[in-house]
Amino acid sequence: MALLKVSNLSASYGPIPALRDISLEIGEGDTLAVVGANGAGKSTLTLAIAGAVRPTQGTIEIAGTDITGWLPEKVAFENIAVVPEGRHIFDGLTVEENLLLGLTTRKEGGGSAKAFDEVYSMFPVLQERRASQATRLSGGEQQQLAIARALLSKPRLLILDEPSLGLAPIMVDTVYSVLKKLKEIGVSMLLVEQNPARIGEIADHVIVLTGGSVALSGRPEILERQALEDAYFGTSKAATP
Amino acid sequence: MNFALQTAIDALSVGSIYALSALGIGLLFGIMRLINFAQSEFVTIGIYILMLSAGIWFPLAALGAICVVVVLALVVERLAFRPIRTADPATLLVTSFAVSYLLQYSLVLIFGARPIGLDILPDLARPFVIGSVRVPRIDIATIGATAVLLSAFALFLRKTRIGIEMRAAAVDFRMARLLGIRANRVIAVAFAMSGLLAAVVAILFAARTGVAAPTIGLELALVGFVATVIGGMGSLVGAVFGGLAVGVVTVLLQALLPPELRAYREAFVYIVVIAVLVLRPQGLFRGAAARERV
Ligand SMILES: Nc1ncnc2c1ncn2[C@@H]1O[C@H](COP(=O)(O)OP(=O)(O)O)[C@@H](O)[C@H]1O
Ligand SMILES: [Mg+2]
C-alpha cells in the first residue's frame, strides 16, 4: 500500500482552478519530486495534502486512511510534516521555541531532550543559536530551522516546498546533504522544486505540473531536457509515459 | 510639583485600564484577525455582576464576576465566532457588532437603560495622604493590579507550552496548525484570557466610577481598539503601550488644556491618534498584521 495516494485531486481559489485532476503516489521510503514553473500549482498541491487548502474534488489517503477534508492540525497528527515555501519561521519566538512547536505531534517516546539532541547533531548551528530570535538567523539557517522543526515530529512523510529557494549555492548543498541523509534513513518525501537541477540526486520519481495538471511523470532520468522544457512552457504533446 | 505627581499617577492609572482593555482586543486580533467589539459588553456584564453581588464579600464577588465573564467569552466564541472562523475579517467584525448589540440590549431589557449606582470597596475612594500629596487608593490598586496581571500574562506567554503556541498562532496561524497546534484550543484560551482581562477591567472601572450602565464598556472597547491600532495591530506589547499612551495623553490633555477646551478632550486625543497613524501607519510597534496570513 502506498504511503500517500492522491486520486483525481482538484482545488481552486474562488472561481480560479489551481489544481486539476492530480493523481500521484508515494511509496514507503520513496521521494517524489514535483517540478513546474511559477504558478503551476506546486504549493497548492502541498497545502491541499496538508489540509490547508480544501480540495473541490478527489481524495487523499495516508497509508489507506482517507484524510480528504481534514483540518491541517488533524492531518499533522497523521505525522505529515511540512516545510512550507518561505519557511514560515515564527517571528518573535526563539530558535528553541520554534523547535519546541515541532514536537506537537511527536508520538515516539524518549522525551524532548533526545529529540532535540537528534536535530542538534544534524544542525549544529541551531544548537549554537538556540536562544536567538529565530528571524535573526540567515536565510540558510532559517531553512535548516524549518527542516529541523518538521523533523522533530518524526514524520512519516516530509513535504518540502522549494527548500533551496533564495539560498546561496553553498547553503543549497547543505540542505541537499541533509535531504540525502533523510532519504538514507528511510524518510518518505515530497520535494517541490522550481529548479529541477538537483532533484536527480534524491528523487525516485518526478512529476511536472503545468497549469495545475500533471504534464509529465516518470523516473528522473527519463525527463530529459527537451521534455522538461516542453512541459514548462506547456508545449508538451506527449502525454504522461 | 504635587500637581505634577498627582497627574502622573492619575495618567498611569487611566493608562493601566486602557492597556488591559487594549490587550484583550489585541490578543484576539493577533490570533484570529477579529476586532471584538463585544469586549465592551464583557466589561459591562462584569460590572453588572458586581452590582448584583452587592453585600457579598468582595474577593468572592470579584471571583464570581471573573468566572461569569470568562464563561461568557467562551460561549460567545463557541456560538458566534467558531462557525465563521474562516470568514473574512469584515464578516467577523460585523458579527462582533451583532454580538455586542445583542448583549447590550439584553442588559437594557433586564436592568433598564438608566445607570445604577454601585458601591464596591468604598475604602478605595479614600486617598492616601503622603505629606501634601493625595493619591486615591483606587489609582494605586489599579496600577498594582495591572502590573501583576501583565507580568502574569508575560510569564504565561513565555513559559508555558500553550502560551508559546498562542504567540506562534498570533504571528502565523496557518503554520501553527500545520504543526498540529489545535486552532480551537488556542482560540478558546485567547477568548478566556480576553474574558479575564475584561473582568479585571470591570472590577477596576466599577470601583472607580461606581455606576453600572448598559453602554459603560463602550468607551473602553473603543479606546482599546484605538490603542491596538496605534500600538501596531498584532503586537501585544504594542497594544499595552498603546493603551498606556492613550490614557496618559487623555489625562494630560485634561490637566493642561484650558478649561473652555476640555470638553473637546476626546477630539484632541483622536488628533494625536491620527497624527501617529499618518507618521507611522504600521503603528508604534511593528506588528504581524501586515504579513501574509490565511
Ligand atoms: N491564496 C491564493 N489565493 C488566490 N490564488 C492563489 C493563492 N495561492 C496561489 N494562487 C494561485 O494559484 C495558482 C497556483 O499557485 P501555487 O500553488 O502557489 O503555484 P506554485 O507553487 O507552483 O508557484 C497560481 O495561479 C496562483 O496565482
Ligand atoms: Mg510555490
PDB file of C-alpha atoms in Angstrom, chain B:
ATOM      1  CA  MET B   1       5.175  69.538  41.834  1.00  0.00           C
ATOM      2  CA  ASN B   2       2.366  67.855  43.765  1.00  0.00           C
ATOM      3  CA  PHE B   3       0.034  68.597  40.931  1.00  0.00           C
ATOM      4  CA  ALA B   4       2.516  67.024  38.536  1.00  0.00           C
ATOM      5  CA  LEU B   5       2.852  63.900  40.685  1.00  0.00           C
ATOM      6  CA  GLN B   6      -0.883  63.522  41.121  1.00  0.00           C
ATOM      7  CA  THR B   7      -1.411  63.961  37.406  1.00  0.00           C
ATOM      8  CA  ALA B   8       1.276  61.396  36.647  1.00  0.00           C
ATOM      9  CA  ILE B   9      -0.326  58.808  38.930  1.00  0.00           C
ATOM     10  CA  ASP B  10      -3.735  59.573  37.513  1.00  0.00           C
ATOM     11  CA  ALA B  11      -2.385  59.193  33.984  1.00  0.00           C
ATOM     12  CA  LEU B  12      -0.713  55.887  34.791  1.00  0.00           C
ATOM     13  CA  SER B  13      -3.880  54.588  36.393  1.00  0.00           C
ATOM     14  CA  VAL B  14      -6.163  55.509  33.499  1.00  0.00           C
ATOM     15  CA  GLY B  15      -3.488  54.238  31.114  1.00  0.00           C
ATOM     16  CA  SER B  16      -3.467  50.925  33.001  1.00  0.00           C
ATOM     17  CA  ILE B  17      -7.175  50.348  32.469  1.00  0.00           C
ATOM     18  CA  TYR B  18      -6.809  51.259  28.817  1.00  0.00           C
ATOM     19  CA  ALA B  19      -3.800  48.951  28.484  1.00  0.00           C
ATOM     20  CA  LEU B  20      -5.777  45.990  29.853  1.00  0.00           C
ATOM     21  CA  SER B  21      -8.680  46.817  27.525  1.00  0.00           C
ATOM     22  CA  ALA B  22      -6.316  47.035  24.574  1.00  0.00           C
ATOM     23  CA  LEU B  23      -4.609  43.764  25.436  1.00  0.00           C
ATOM     24  CA  GLY B  24      -7.945  41.932  25.422  1.00  0.00           C
ATOM     25  CA  ILE B  25      -8.702  43.267  21.966  1.00  0.00           C
ATOM     26  CA  GLY B  26      -5.140  42.902  20.662  1.00  0.00           C
ATOM     27  CA  LEU B  27      -4.972  39.266  21.725  1.00  0.00           C
ATOM     28  CA  LEU B  28      -7.984  38.218  19.662  1.00  0.00           C
ATOM     29  CA  PHE B  29      -6.934  40.392  16.768  1.00  0.00           C
ATOM     30  CA  GLY B  30      -3.459  38.889  16.767  1.00  0.00           C
ATOM     31  CA  ILE B  31      -4.711  35.340  16.714  1.00  0.00           C
ATOM     32  CA  MET B  32      -7.793  35.482  14.539  1.00  0.00           C
ATOM     33  CA  ARG B  33      -7.912  38.950  12.958  1.00  0.00           C
ATOM     34  CA  LEU B  34     -11.069  39.612  14.914  1.00  0.00           C
ATOM     35  CA  ILE B  35     -11.798  43.091  16.229  1.00  0.00           C
ATOM     36  CA  ASN B  36     -14.098  42.071  19.024  1.00  0.00           C
ATOM     37  CA  PHE B  37     -16.451  44.908  19.849  1.00  0.00           C
ATOM     38  CA  ALA B  38     -18.283  42.586  22.221  1.00  0.00           C
ATOM     39  CA  GLN B  39     -15.284  43.084  24.516  1.00  0.00           C
ATOM     40  CA  SER B  40     -17.155  46.180  25.746  1.00  0.00           C
ATOM     41  CA  GLU B  41     -20.126  44.043  26.843  1.00  0.00           C
ATOM     42  CA  PHE B  42     -17.766  41.589  28.537  1.00  0.00           C
ATOM     43  CA  VAL B  43     -16.692  44.538  30.696  1.00  0.00           C
ATOM     44  CA  THR B  44     -20.240  45.845  31.135  1.00  0.00           C
ATOM     45  CA  ILE B  45     -21.609  42.469  32.186  1.00  0.00           C
ATOM     46  CA  GLY B  46     -18.747  42.135  34.659  1.00  0.00           C
ATOM     47  CA  ILE B  47     -19.828  45.428  36.196  1.00  0.00           C
ATOM     48  CA  TYR B  48     -23.480  44.295  36.448  1.00  0.00           C
ATOM     49  CA  ILE B  49     -22.377  41.075  38.141  1.00  0.00           C
ATOM     50  CA  LEU B  50     -20.525  43.175  40.715  1.00  0.00           C
ATOM     51  CA  MET B  51     -23.611  45.322  41.132  1.00  0.00           C
ATOM     52  CA  LEU B  52     -25.713  42.194  41.746  1.00  0.00           C
ATOM     53  CA  SER B  53     -23.173  40.852  44.227  1.00  0.00           C
ATOM     54  CA  ALA B  54     -23.514  43.872  46.499  1.00  0.00           C
ATOM     55  CA  GLY B  55     -23.082  42.754  50.081  1.00  0.00           C
ATOM     56  CA  ILE B  56     -21.078  39.666  49.205  1.00  0.00           C
ATOM     57  CA  TRP B  57     -17.501  39.532  50.494  1.00  0.00           C
ATOM     58  CA  PHE B  58     -15.513  41.414  47.819  1.00  0.00           C
ATOM     59  CA  PRO B  59     -12.981  38.723  46.815  1.00  0.00           C
ATOM     60  CA  LEU B  60     -15.843  36.308  46.251  1.00  0.00           C
ATOM     61  CA  ALA B  61     -17.817  38.848  44.225  1.00  0.00           C
ATOM     62  CA  ALA B  62     -14.731  39.587  42.143  1.00  0.00           C
ATOM     63  CA  LEU B  63     -14.116  35.892  41.548  1.00  0.00           C
ATOM     64  CA  GLY B  64     -17.760  35.474  40.576  1.00  0.00           C
ATOM     65  CA  ALA B  65     -17.526  38.309  38.064  1.00  0.00           C
ATOM     66  CA  ILE B  66     -14.352  36.816  36.594  1.00  0.00           C
ATOM     67  CA  CYS B  67     -15.929  33.362  36.243  1.00  0.00           C
ATOM     68  CA  VAL B  68     -19.121  34.692  34.632  1.00  0.00           C
ATOM     69  CA  VAL B  69     -17.253  36.835  32.118  1.00  0.00           C
ATOM     70  CA  VAL B  70     -14.751  34.102  31.211  1.00  0.00           C
ATOM     71  CA  VAL B  71     -17.588  31.625  30.629  1.00  0.00           C
ATOM     72  CA  LEU B  72     -19.480  34.252  28.632  1.00  0.00           C
ATOM     73  CA  ALA B  73     -16.409  34.833  26.442  1.00  0.00           C
ATOM     74  CA  LEU B  74     -16.076  31.091  25.843  1.00  0.00           C
ATOM     75  CA  VAL B  75     -19.773  30.769  24.976  1.00  0.00           C
ATOM     76  CA  VAL B  76     -19.585  33.708  22.559  1.00  0.00           C
ATOM     77  CA  GLU B  77     -16.563  32.118  20.892  1.00  0.00           C
ATOM     78  CA  ARG B  78     -18.296  28.779  20.567  1.00  0.00           C
ATOM     79  CA  LEU B  79     -21.665  30.031  19.345  1.00  0.00           C
ATOM     80  CA  ALA B  80     -20.859  33.170  17.369  1.00  0.00           C
ATOM     81  CA  PHE B  81     -17.287  33.032  16.139  1.00  0.00           C
ATOM     82  CA  ARG B  82     -16.340  29.392  15.741  1.00  0.00           C
ATOM     83  CA  PRO B  83     -18.914  28.755  12.994  1.00  0.00           C
ATOM     84  CA  ILE B  84     -17.494  31.626  10.920  1.00  0.00           C
ATOM     85  CA  ARG B  85     -13.848  31.089  11.797  1.00  0.00           C
ATOM     86  CA  THR B  86     -12.611  31.137   8.217  1.00  0.00           C
ATOM     87  CA  ALA B  87     -14.729  34.088   7.122  1.00  0.00           C
ATOM     88  CA  ASP B  88     -13.045  37.326   6.099  1.00  0.00           C
ATOM     89  CA  PRO B  89     -12.278  39.984   8.737  1.00  0.00           C
ATOM     90  CA  ALA B  90     -15.248  42.129   7.664  1.00  0.00           C
ATOM     91  CA  THR B  91     -17.683  39.297   8.441  1.00  0.00           C
ATOM     92  CA  LEU B  92     -16.003  38.741  11.798  1.00  0.00           C
ATOM     93  CA  LEU B  93     -16.283  42.450  12.551  1.00  0.00           C
ATOM     94  CA  VAL B  94     -19.983  42.610  11.676  1.00  0.00           C
ATOM     95  CA  THR B  95     -20.610  39.526  13.804  1.00  0.00           C
ATOM     96  CA  SER B  96     -18.836  41.121  16.733  1.00  0.00           C
ATOM     97  CA  PHE B  97     -21.096  44.185  16.357  1.00  0.00           C
ATOM     98  CA  ALA B  98     -24.116  41.898  16.346  1.00  0.00           C
ATOM     99  CA  VAL B  99     -22.984  40.095  19.487  1.00  0.00           C
ATOM    100  CA  SER B 100     -22.199  43.424  21.111  1.00  0.00           C
ATOM    101  CA  TYR B 101     -25.672  44.835  20.400  1.00  0.00           C
ATOM    102  CA  LEU B 102     -27.390  41.616  21.416  1.00  0.00           C
ATOM    103  CA  LEU B 103     -25.681  41.621  24.797  1.00  0.00           C
ATOM    104  CA  GLN B 104     -26.137  45.359  25.278  1.00  0.00           C
ATOM    105  CA  TYR B 105     -29.888  45.258  24.584  1.00  0.00           C
ATOM    106  CA  SER B 106     -30.290  42.186  26.746  1.00  0.00           C
ATOM    107  CA  LEU B 107     -28.872  44.289  29.567  1.00  0.00           C
ATOM    108  CA  VAL B 108     -31.302  47.104  28.745  1.00  0.00           C
ATOM    109  CA  LEU B 109     -34.180  44.614  28.826  1.00  0.00           C
ATOM    110  CA  ILE B 110     -33.133  43.164  32.165  1.00  0.00           C
ATOM    111  CA  PHE B 111     -31.844  46.219  34.031  1.00  0.00           C
ATOM    112  CA  GLY B 112     -33.211  49.167  32.070  1.00  0.00           C
ATOM    113  CA  ALA B 113     -31.165  51.809  30.300  1.00  0.00           C
ATOM    114  CA  ARG B 114     -30.639  54.042  33.325  1.00  0.00           C
ATOM    115  CA  PRO B 115     -27.311  53.938  35.153  1.00  0.00           C
ATOM    116  CA  ILE B 116     -27.443  52.152  38.506  1.00  0.00           C
ATOM    117  CA  GLY B 117     -25.120  53.133  41.314  1.00  0.00           C
ATOM    118  CA  LEU B 118     -22.943  50.528  42.944  1.00  0.00           C
ATOM    119  CA  ASP B 119     -20.510  50.732  45.738  1.00  0.00           C
ATOM    120  CA  ILE B 120     -17.703  48.230  45.745  1.00  0.00           C
ATOM    121  CA  LEU B 121     -14.799  48.746  48.078  1.00  0.00           C
ATOM    122  CA  PRO B 122     -15.802  52.229  49.293  1.00  0.00           C
ATOM    123  CA  ASP B 123     -12.487  52.346  51.143  1.00  0.00           C
ATOM    124  CA  LEU B 124     -10.729  52.633  47.804  1.00  0.00           C
ATOM    125  CA  ALA B 125     -12.243  56.054  47.250  1.00  0.00           C
ATOM    126  CA  ARG B 126     -10.320  57.480  50.187  1.00  0.00           C
ATOM    127  CA  PRO B 127      -6.911  58.840  49.279  1.00  0.00           C
ATOM    128  CA  PHE B 128      -3.519  58.046  50.699  1.00  0.00           C
ATOM    129  CA  VAL B 129      -2.142  61.245  52.062  1.00  0.00           C
ATOM    130  CA  ILE B 130       1.632  61.497  51.921  1.00  0.00           C
ATOM    131  CA  GLY B 131       2.702  64.927  53.053  1.00  0.00           C
ATOM    132  CA  SER B 132       0.716  67.267  50.867  1.00  0.00           C
ATOM    133  CA  VAL B 133       0.166  64.705  48.108  1.00  0.00           C
ATOM    134  CA  ARG B 134      -3.201  62.999  47.998  1.00  0.00           C
ATOM    135  CA  VAL B 135      -3.216  59.804  45.976  1.00  0.00           C
ATOM    136  CA  PRO B 136      -6.517  57.950  45.534  1.00  0.00           C
ATOM    137  CA  ARG B 137      -6.139  54.351  46.682  1.00  0.00           C
ATOM    138  CA  ILE B 138      -8.025  53.215  43.593  1.00  0.00           C
ATOM    139  CA  ASP B 139      -5.157  54.548  41.470  1.00  0.00           C
ATOM    140  CA  ILE B 140      -2.611  52.564  43.432  1.00  0.00           C
ATOM    141  CA  ALA B 141      -4.818  49.457  43.281  1.00  0.00           C
ATOM    142  CA  THR B 142      -5.319  49.882  39.538  1.00  0.00           C
ATOM    143  CA  ILE B 143      -1.625  50.325  38.773  1.00  0.00           C
ATOM    144  CA  GLY B 144      -0.704  47.434  41.072  1.00  0.00           C
ATOM    145  CA  ALA B 145      -3.338  45.059  39.683  1.00  0.00           C
ATOM    146  CA  THR B 146      -2.311  45.910  36.141  1.00  0.00           C
ATOM    147  CA  ALA B 147       1.366  45.341  36.852  1.00  0.00           C
ATOM    148  CA  VAL B 148       0.613  41.941  38.427  1.00  0.00           C
ATOM    149  CA  LEU B 149      -1.728  40.868  35.636  1.00  0.00           C
ATOM    150  CA  LEU B 150       0.610  41.956  32.837  1.00  0.00           C
ATOM    151  CA  SER B 151       3.555  40.170  34.477  1.00  0.00           C
ATOM    152  CA  ALA B 152       1.483  37.023  34.863  1.00  0.00           C
ATOM    153  CA  PHE B 153       0.461  37.241  31.205  1.00  0.00           C
ATOM    154  CA  ALA B 154       4.046  37.735  30.086  1.00  0.00           C
ATOM    155  CA  LEU B 155       5.141  34.691  32.095  1.00  0.00           C
ATOM    156  CA  PHE B 156       2.259  32.633  30.753  1.00  0.00           C
ATOM    157  CA  LEU B 157       3.077  33.544  27.155  1.00  0.00           C
ATOM    158  CA  ARG B 158       6.812  32.868  27.548  1.00  0.00           C
ATOM    159  CA  LYS B 159       6.977  29.879  29.837  1.00  0.00           C
ATOM    160  CA  THR B 160       4.007  27.650  29.147  1.00  0.00           C
ATOM    161  CA  ARG B 161       3.548  25.431  26.151  1.00  0.00           C
ATOM    162  CA  ILE B 162       0.104  26.836  25.352  1.00  0.00           C
ATOM    163  CA  GLY B 163       1.493  30.358  25.755  1.00  0.00           C
ATOM    164  CA  ILE B 164       4.194  29.648  23.168  1.00  0.00           C
ATOM    165  CA  GLU B 165       1.552  28.107  20.903  1.00  0.00           C
ATOM    166  CA  MET B 166      -0.510  31.282  21.222  1.00  0.00           C
ATOM    167  CA  ARG B 167       2.421  33.511  20.302  1.00  0.00           C
ATOM    168  CA  ALA B 168       3.125  31.294  17.307  1.00  0.00           C
ATOM    169  CA  ALA B 169      -0.540  31.324  16.275  1.00  0.00           C
ATOM    170  CA  ALA B 170      -0.603  35.112  16.550  1.00  0.00           C
ATOM    171  CA  VAL B 171       2.214  35.532  14.032  1.00  0.00           C
ATOM    172  CA  ASP B 172       1.406  32.675  11.649  1.00  0.00           C
ATOM    173  CA  PHE B 173      -1.777  30.797  12.370  1.00  0.00           C
ATOM    174  CA  ARG B 174      -1.631  28.516   9.371  1.00  0.00           C
ATOM    175  CA  MET B 175       1.916  27.389  10.104  1.00  0.00           C
ATOM    176  CA  ALA B 176       0.948  26.702  13.701  1.00  0.00           C
ATOM    177  CA  ARG B 177      -1.894  24.481  12.513  1.00  0.00           C
ATOM    178  CA  LEU B 178       0.391  22.679  10.069  1.00  0.00           C
ATOM    179  CA  LEU B 179       2.487  21.733  13.102  1.00  0.00           C
ATOM    180  CA  GLY B 180      -0.566  20.216  14.757  1.00  0.00           C
ATOM    181  CA  ILE B 181      -1.442  23.077  17.090  1.00  0.00           C
ATOM    182  CA  ARG B 182      -5.182  22.933  17.630  1.00  0.00           C
ATOM    183  CA  ALA B 183      -6.863  26.074  16.391  1.00  0.00           C
ATOM    184  CA  ASN B 184      -9.924  25.544  18.578  1.00  0.00           C
ATOM    185  CA  ARG B 185      -7.901  25.262  21.752  1.00  0.00           C
ATOM    186  CA  VAL B 186      -5.692  28.274  21.070  1.00  0.00           C
ATOM    187  CA  ILE B 187      -8.696  30.429  20.203  1.00  0.00           C
ATOM    188  CA  ALA B 188     -10.696  29.251  23.211  1.00  0.00           C
ATOM    189  CA  VAL B 189      -7.798  30.087  25.515  1.00  0.00           C
ATOM    190  CA  ALA B 190      -7.439  33.506  23.860  1.00  0.00           C
ATOM    191  CA  PHE B 191     -11.145  34.200  24.470  1.00  0.00           C
ATOM    192  CA  ALA B 192     -10.856  33.043  28.066  1.00  0.00           C
ATOM    193  CA  MET B 193      -7.915  35.394  28.556  1.00  0.00           C
ATOM    194  CA  SER B 194      -9.767  38.300  26.978  1.00  0.00           C
ATOM    195  CA  GLY B 195     -12.671  37.495  29.317  1.00  0.00           C
ATOM    196  CA  LEU B 196     -10.329  37.547  32.302  1.00  0.00           C
ATOM    197  CA  LEU B 197      -8.929  40.910  31.204  1.00  0.00           C
ATOM    198  CA  ALA B 198     -12.443  42.297  30.694  1.00  0.00           C
ATOM    199  CA  ALA B 199     -13.480  41.153  34.178  1.00  0.00           C
ATOM    200  CA  VAL B 200     -10.476  42.808  35.799  1.00  0.00           C
ATOM    201  CA  VAL B 201     -11.178  45.999  33.860  1.00  0.00           C
ATOM    202  CA  ALA B 202     -14.789  45.738  35.058  1.00  0.00           C
ATOM    203  CA  ILE B 203     -13.694  45.490  38.691  1.00  0.00           C
ATOM    204  CA  LEU B 204     -11.268  48.408  38.432  1.00  0.00           C
ATOM    205  CA  PHE B 205     -13.646  50.549  36.426  1.00  0.00           C
ATOM    206  CA  ALA B 206     -16.617  49.832  38.704  1.00  0.00           C
ATOM    207  CA  ALA B 207     -14.583  50.732  41.764  1.00  0.00           C
ATOM    208  CA  ARG B 208     -13.537  53.958  40.049  1.00  0.00           C
ATOM    209  CA  THR B 209     -16.838  55.142  38.601  1.00  0.00           C
ATOM    210  CA  GLY B 210     -19.395  53.482  40.890  1.00  0.00           C
ATOM    211  CA  VAL B 211     -22.030  53.004  38.191  1.00  0.00           C
ATOM    212  CA  ALA B 212     -23.373  50.212  36.028  1.00  0.00           C
ATOM    213  CA  ALA B 213     -24.931  51.178  32.696  1.00  0.00           C
ATOM    214  CA  PRO B 214     -25.546  49.168  29.511  1.00  0.00           C
ATOM    215  CA  THR B 215     -23.116  51.251  27.461  1.00  0.00           C
ATOM    216  CA  ILE B 216     -20.437  51.806  30.067  1.00  0.00           C
ATOM    217  CA  GLY B 217     -17.945  49.434  28.439  1.00  0.00           C
ATOM    218  CA  LEU B 218     -18.260  51.045  25.034  1.00  0.00           C
ATOM    219  CA  GLU B 219     -15.701  53.766  25.533  1.00  0.00           C
ATOM    220  CA  LEU B 220     -13.213  51.268  26.916  1.00  0.00           C
ATOM    221  CA  ALA B 221     -13.531  48.978  23.919  1.00  0.00           C
ATOM    222  CA  LEU B 222     -13.183  51.914  21.564  1.00  0.00           C
ATOM    223  CA  VAL B 223     -10.080  53.115  23.357  1.00  0.00           C
ATOM    224  CA  GLY B 224      -8.783  49.559  23.387  1.00  0.00           C
ATOM    225  CA  PHE B 225      -9.270  49.351  19.655  1.00  0.00           C
ATOM    226  CA  VAL B 226      -7.567  52.697  19.050  1.00  0.00           C
ATOM    227  CA  ALA B 227      -4.712  51.609  21.299  1.00  0.00           C
ATOM    228  CA  THR B 228      -4.135  48.383  19.369  1.00  0.00           C
ATOM    229  CA  VAL B 229      -4.107  50.374  16.138  1.00  0.00           C
ATOM    230  CA  ILE B 230      -1.539  52.886  17.317  1.00  0.00           C
ATOM    231  CA  GLY B 231       0.447  50.158  19.047  1.00  0.00           C
ATOM    232  CA  GLY B 232       0.628  48.242  15.774  1.00  0.00           C
ATOM    233  CA  MET B 233      -2.066  45.670  15.170  1.00  0.00           C
ATOM    234  CA  GLY B 234      -0.892  42.194  16.031  1.00  0.00           C
ATOM    235  CA  SER B 235       1.688  43.285  18.591  1.00  0.00           C
ATOM    236  CA  LEU B 236       0.652  42.551  22.181  1.00  0.00           C
ATOM    237  CA  VAL B 237       3.385  44.727  23.647  1.00  0.00           C
ATOM    238  CA  GLY B 238       2.256  47.424  21.235  1.00  0.00           C
ATOM    239  CA  ALA B 239      -1.338  47.100  22.449  1.00  0.00           C
ATOM    240  CA  VAL B 240      -0.275  47.530  26.081  1.00  0.00           C
ATOM    241  CA  PHE B 241       1.862  50.575  25.361  1.00  0.00           C
ATOM    242  CA  GLY B 242      -0.777  51.951  23.003  1.00  0.00           C
ATOM    243  CA  GLY B 243      -3.320  51.732  25.853  1.00  0.00           C
ATOM    244  CA  LEU B 244      -0.949  53.386  28.303  1.00  0.00           C
ATOM    245  CA  ALA B 245      -0.212  56.124  25.783  1.00  0.00           C
ATOM    246  CA  VAL B 246      -3.880  56.898  25.121  1.00  0.00           C
ATOM    247  CA  GLY B 247      -4.552  57.042  28.862  1.00  0.00           C
ATOM    248  CA  VAL B 248      -1.619  59.317  29.528  1.00  0.00           C
ATOM    249  CA  VAL B 249      -2.483  61.644  26.648  1.00  0.00           C
ATOM    250  CA  THR B 250      -6.111  61.811  27.777  1.00  0.00           C
ATOM    251  CA  VAL B 251      -5.220  62.728  31.346  1.00  0.00           C
ATOM    252  CA  LEU B 252      -2.527  65.197  30.304  1.00  0.00           C
ATOM    253  CA  LEU B 253      -4.941  66.956  27.970  1.00  0.00           C
ATOM    254  CA  GLN B 254      -7.489  67.112  30.773  1.00  0.00           C
ATOM    255  CA  ALA B 255      -4.874  68.689  33.027  1.00  0.00           C
ATOM    256  CA  LEU B 256      -3.234  71.006  30.549  1.00  0.00           C
ATOM    257  CA  LEU B 257      -5.972  72.140  28.195  1.00  0.00           C
ATOM    258  CA  PRO B 258      -7.587  75.469  29.067  1.00  0.00           C
ATOM    259  CA  PRO B 259     -10.964  74.800  30.729  1.00  0.00           C
ATOM    260  CA  GLU B 260     -13.001  76.001  27.757  1.00  0.00           C
ATOM    261  CA  LEU B 261     -11.370  73.355  25.557  1.00  0.00           C
ATOM    262  CA  ARG B 262     -11.619  70.416  27.982  1.00  0.00           C
ATOM    263  CA  ALA B 263     -14.960  69.383  26.613  1.00  0.00           C
ATOM    264  CA  TYR B 264     -13.188  68.617  23.364  1.00  0.00           C
ATOM    265  CA  ARG B 265     -10.555  66.459  25.035  1.00  0.00           C
ATOM    266  CA  GLU B 266     -11.519  63.339  23.076  1.00  0.00           C
ATOM    267  CA  ALA B 267     -11.193  65.230  19.809  1.00  0.00           C
ATOM    268  CA  PHE B 268      -7.626  66.137  20.756  1.00  0.00           C
ATOM    269  CA  VAL B 269      -6.884  62.524  21.685  1.00  0.00           C
ATOM    270  CA  TYR B 270      -8.034  61.417  18.258  1.00  0.00           C
ATOM    271  CA  ILE B 271      -5.953  64.145  16.599  1.00  0.00           C
ATOM    272  CA  VAL B 272      -2.923  62.612  18.309  1.00  0.00           C
ATOM    273  CA  VAL B 273      -4.051  59.166  17.117  1.00  0.00           C
ATOM    274  CA  ILE B 274      -4.418  60.390  13.534  1.00  0.00           C
ATOM    275  CA  ALA B 275      -1.005  62.024  13.726  1.00  0.00           C
ATOM    276  CA  VAL B 276       0.533  58.729  14.877  1.00  0.00           C
ATOM    277  CA  LEU B 277      -1.138  56.847  12.048  1.00  0.00           C
ATOM    278  CA  VAL B 278      -0.044  59.369   9.440  1.00  0.00           C
ATOM    279  CA  LEU B 279       3.543  59.329  10.654  1.00  0.00           C
ATOM    280  CA  ARG B 280       3.739  55.609  11.395  1.00  0.00           C
ATOM    281  CA  PRO B 281       0.935  53.751   9.598  1.00  0.00           C
ATOM    282  CA  GLN B 282       2.273  50.409  10.825  1.00  0.00           C
ATOM    283  CA  GLY B 283       1.794  51.565  14.412  1.00  0.00           C
ATOM    284  CA  LEU B 284       4.352  52.465  17.020  1.00  0.00           C
ATOM    285  CA  PHE B 285       5.359  48.825  17.348  1.00  0.00           C
ATOM    286  CA  ARG B 286       5.775  46.706  14.283  1.00  0.00           C
ATOM    287  CA  GLY B 287       3.034  44.092  14.256  1.00  0.00           C
ATOM    288  CA  ALA B 288       2.426  40.914  12.340  1.00  0.00           C
ATOM    289  CA  ALA B 289      -0.738  42.169  10.675  1.00  0.00           C
ATOM    290  CA  ALA B 290       0.998  43.370   7.556  1.00  0.00           C
ATOM    291  CA  ARG B 291       2.377  39.961   6.788  1.00  0.00           C
ATOM    292  CA  GLU B 292       0.594  37.421   4.708  1.00  0.00           C
ATOM    293  CA  ARG B 293      -1.649  35.044   6.539  1.00  0.00           C
ATOM    294  CA  VAL B 294      -4.525  32.676   5.874  1.00  0.00           C
TER     295      VAL B 294
END
